[in-house]
PDB file of C-alpha atoms in Angstrom:
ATOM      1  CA  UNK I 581       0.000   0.000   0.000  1.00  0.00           C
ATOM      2  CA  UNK I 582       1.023   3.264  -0.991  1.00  0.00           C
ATOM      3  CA  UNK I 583       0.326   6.179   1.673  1.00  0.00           C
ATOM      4  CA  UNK I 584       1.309   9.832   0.304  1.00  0.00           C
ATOM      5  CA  UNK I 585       3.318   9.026  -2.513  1.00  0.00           C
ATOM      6  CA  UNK I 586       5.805   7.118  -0.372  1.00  0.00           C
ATOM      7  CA  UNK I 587       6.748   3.436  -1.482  1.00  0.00           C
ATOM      8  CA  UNK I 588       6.156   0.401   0.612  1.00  0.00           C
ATOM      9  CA  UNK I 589       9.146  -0.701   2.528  1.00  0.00           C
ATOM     10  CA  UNK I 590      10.421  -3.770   1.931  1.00  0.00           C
ATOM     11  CA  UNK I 591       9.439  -7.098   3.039  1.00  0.00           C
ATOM     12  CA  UNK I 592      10.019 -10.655   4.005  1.00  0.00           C
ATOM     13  CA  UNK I 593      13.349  -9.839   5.249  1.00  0.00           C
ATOM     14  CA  UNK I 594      15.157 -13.380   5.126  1.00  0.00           C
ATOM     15  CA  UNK I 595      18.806 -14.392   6.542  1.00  0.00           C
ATOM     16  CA  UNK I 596      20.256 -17.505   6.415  1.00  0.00           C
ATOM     17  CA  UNK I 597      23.639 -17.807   8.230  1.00  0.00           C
ATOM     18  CA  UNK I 598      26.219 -20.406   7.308  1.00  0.00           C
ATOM     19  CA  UNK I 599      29.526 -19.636   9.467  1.00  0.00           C
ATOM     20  CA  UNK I 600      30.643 -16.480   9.312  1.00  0.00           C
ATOM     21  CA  UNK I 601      28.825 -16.003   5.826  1.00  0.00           C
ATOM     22  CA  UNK I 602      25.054 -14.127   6.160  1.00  0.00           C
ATOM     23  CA  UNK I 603      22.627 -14.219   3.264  1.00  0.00           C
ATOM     24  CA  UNK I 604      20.137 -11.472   3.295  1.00  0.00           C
ATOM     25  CA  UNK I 605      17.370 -11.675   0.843  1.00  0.00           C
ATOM     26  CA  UNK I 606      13.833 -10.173   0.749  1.00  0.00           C
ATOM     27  CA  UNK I 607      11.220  -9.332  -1.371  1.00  0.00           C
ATOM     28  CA  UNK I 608      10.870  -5.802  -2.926  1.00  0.00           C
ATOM     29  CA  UNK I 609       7.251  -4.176  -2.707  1.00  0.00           C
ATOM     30  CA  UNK I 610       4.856  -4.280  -5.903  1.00  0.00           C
ATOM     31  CA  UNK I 611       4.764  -0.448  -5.929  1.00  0.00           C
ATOM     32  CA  UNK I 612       8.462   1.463  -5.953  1.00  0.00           C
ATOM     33  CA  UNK I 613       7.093   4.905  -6.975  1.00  0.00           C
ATOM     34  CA  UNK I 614       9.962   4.835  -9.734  1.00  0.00           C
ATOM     35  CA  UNK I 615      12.605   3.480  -7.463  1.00  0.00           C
ATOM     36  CA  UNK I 616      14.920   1.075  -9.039  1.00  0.00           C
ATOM     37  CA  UNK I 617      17.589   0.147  -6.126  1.00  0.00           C
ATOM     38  CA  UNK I 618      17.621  -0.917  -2.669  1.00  0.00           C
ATOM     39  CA  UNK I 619      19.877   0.434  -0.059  1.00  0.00           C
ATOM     40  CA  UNK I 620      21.308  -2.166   2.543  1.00  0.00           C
ATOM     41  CA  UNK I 621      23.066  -0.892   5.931  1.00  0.00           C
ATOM     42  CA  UNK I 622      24.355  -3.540   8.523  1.00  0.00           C
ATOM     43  CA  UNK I 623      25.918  -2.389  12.252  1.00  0.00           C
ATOM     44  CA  UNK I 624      26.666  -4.220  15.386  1.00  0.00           C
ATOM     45  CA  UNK I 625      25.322  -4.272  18.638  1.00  0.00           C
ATOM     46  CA  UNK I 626      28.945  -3.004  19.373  1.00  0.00           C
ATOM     47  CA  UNK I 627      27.599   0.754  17.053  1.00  0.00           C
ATOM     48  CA  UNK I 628      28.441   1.571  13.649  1.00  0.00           C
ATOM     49  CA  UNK I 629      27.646   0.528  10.205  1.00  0.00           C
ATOM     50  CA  UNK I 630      29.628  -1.385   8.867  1.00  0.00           C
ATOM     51  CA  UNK I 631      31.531  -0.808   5.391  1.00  0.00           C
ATOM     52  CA  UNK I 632      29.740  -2.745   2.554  1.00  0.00           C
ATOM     53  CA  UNK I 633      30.834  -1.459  -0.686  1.00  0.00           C
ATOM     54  CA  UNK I 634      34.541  -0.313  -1.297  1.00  0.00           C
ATOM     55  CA  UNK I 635      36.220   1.168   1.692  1.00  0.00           C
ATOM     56  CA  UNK I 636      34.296   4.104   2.187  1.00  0.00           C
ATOM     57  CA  UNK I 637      30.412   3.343   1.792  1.00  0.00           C
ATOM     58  CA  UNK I 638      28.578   2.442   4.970  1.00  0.00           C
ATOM     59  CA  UNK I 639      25.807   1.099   2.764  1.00  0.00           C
ATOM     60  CA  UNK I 640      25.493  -1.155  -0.738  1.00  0.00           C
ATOM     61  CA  UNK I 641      22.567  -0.243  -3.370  1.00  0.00           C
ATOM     62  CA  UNK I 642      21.389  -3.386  -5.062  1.00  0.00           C
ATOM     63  CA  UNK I 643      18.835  -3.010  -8.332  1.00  0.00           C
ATOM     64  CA  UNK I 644      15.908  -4.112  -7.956  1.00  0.00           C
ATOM     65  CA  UNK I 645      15.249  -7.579  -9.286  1.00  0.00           C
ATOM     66  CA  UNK I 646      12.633 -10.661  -8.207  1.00  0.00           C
ATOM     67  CA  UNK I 647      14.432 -11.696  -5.228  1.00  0.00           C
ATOM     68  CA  UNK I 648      17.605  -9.013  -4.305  1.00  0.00           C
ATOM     69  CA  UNK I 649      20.000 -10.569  -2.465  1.00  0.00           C
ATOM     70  CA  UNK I 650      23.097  -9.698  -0.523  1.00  0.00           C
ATOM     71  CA  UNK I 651      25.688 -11.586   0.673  1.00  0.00           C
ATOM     72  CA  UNK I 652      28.469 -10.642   3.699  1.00  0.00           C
ATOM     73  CA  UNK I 653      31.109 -12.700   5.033  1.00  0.00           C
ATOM     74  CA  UNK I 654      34.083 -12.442   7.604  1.00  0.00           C
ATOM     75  CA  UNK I 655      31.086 -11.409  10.398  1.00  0.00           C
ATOM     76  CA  UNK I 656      32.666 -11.987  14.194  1.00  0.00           C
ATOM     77  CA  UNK I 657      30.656 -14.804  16.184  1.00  0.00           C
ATOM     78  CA  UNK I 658      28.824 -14.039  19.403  1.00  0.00           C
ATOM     79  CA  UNK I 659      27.910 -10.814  17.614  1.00  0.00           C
ATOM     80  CA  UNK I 660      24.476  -9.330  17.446  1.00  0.00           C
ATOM     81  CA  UNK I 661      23.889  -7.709  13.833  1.00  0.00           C
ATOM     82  CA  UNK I 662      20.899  -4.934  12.620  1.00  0.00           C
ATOM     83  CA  UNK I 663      20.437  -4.842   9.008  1.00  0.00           C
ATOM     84  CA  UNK I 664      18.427  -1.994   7.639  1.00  0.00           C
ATOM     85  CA  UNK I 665      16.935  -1.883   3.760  1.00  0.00           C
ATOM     86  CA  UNK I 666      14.769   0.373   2.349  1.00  0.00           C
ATOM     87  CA  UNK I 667      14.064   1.277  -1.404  1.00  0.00           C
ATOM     88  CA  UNK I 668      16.082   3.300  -2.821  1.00  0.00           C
ATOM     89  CA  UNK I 669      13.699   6.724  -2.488  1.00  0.00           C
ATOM     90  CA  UNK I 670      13.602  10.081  -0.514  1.00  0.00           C
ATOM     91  CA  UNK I 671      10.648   8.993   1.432  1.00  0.00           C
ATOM     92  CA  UNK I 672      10.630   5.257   1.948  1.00  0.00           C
ATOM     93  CA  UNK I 673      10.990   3.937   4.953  1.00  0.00           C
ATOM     94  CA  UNK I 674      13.359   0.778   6.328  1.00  0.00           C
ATOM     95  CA  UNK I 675      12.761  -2.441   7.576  1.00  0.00           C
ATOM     96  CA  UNK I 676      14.764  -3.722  10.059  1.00  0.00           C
ATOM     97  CA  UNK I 677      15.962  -7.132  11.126  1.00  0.00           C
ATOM     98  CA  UNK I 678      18.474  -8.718  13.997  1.00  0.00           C
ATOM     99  CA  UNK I 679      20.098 -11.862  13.780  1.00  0.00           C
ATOM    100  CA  UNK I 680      23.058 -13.264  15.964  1.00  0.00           C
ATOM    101  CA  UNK I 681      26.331 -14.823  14.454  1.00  0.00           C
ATOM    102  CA  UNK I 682      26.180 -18.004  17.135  1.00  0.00           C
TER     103      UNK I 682
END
């Protein structure tokens, strides 16, 4: 649902974890008001995002496919991580998820 020209966030946020390798996927709403990438951000419980894309951007855009995906490895164990995504637009909104590195 669309409310004031805003796109829906994204959904179905999905992580499967496989040693110190996470798998985010999720499912991209049916209206993007134009948009055409998402925007990823991952931090600690420790503070901070983390860099994802070269050594300067605290975020990664992804286009906008079926099922985006995003994969991150060399995560610390015992470690609590956020992961934010929204669509790539002024006024979306994020979704956020936690999962634990155990």
């Amino acid at each position: 649902m669309v409310v004031n020209g805003k796109p829906d966030p994204p959904q179905n946020i999905r992580i499967h974890v496989n040693g110190s390798k996470a798998i985010i996927s999720w499912r991209v709403p049916t209206d993007l008001q134009g948009a055409t990438h998402s925007r990823i951000y991952i931090n600690t419980s420790r503070g901070g995002d983390m860099l994802l894309d070269s050594k300067t951007k605290y975020y990664k855009d992804i286009s906008i496919k079926k099922s985006p995906t995003f994969e991150i490895d060399n995560l610390n164990m015992c470690l609590e991580y956020h992961v934010r995504i929204q669509v790539l637009s002024p006024a979306s909104e994020f979704t956020t998820r936690t999962f634990w590195m155990t």
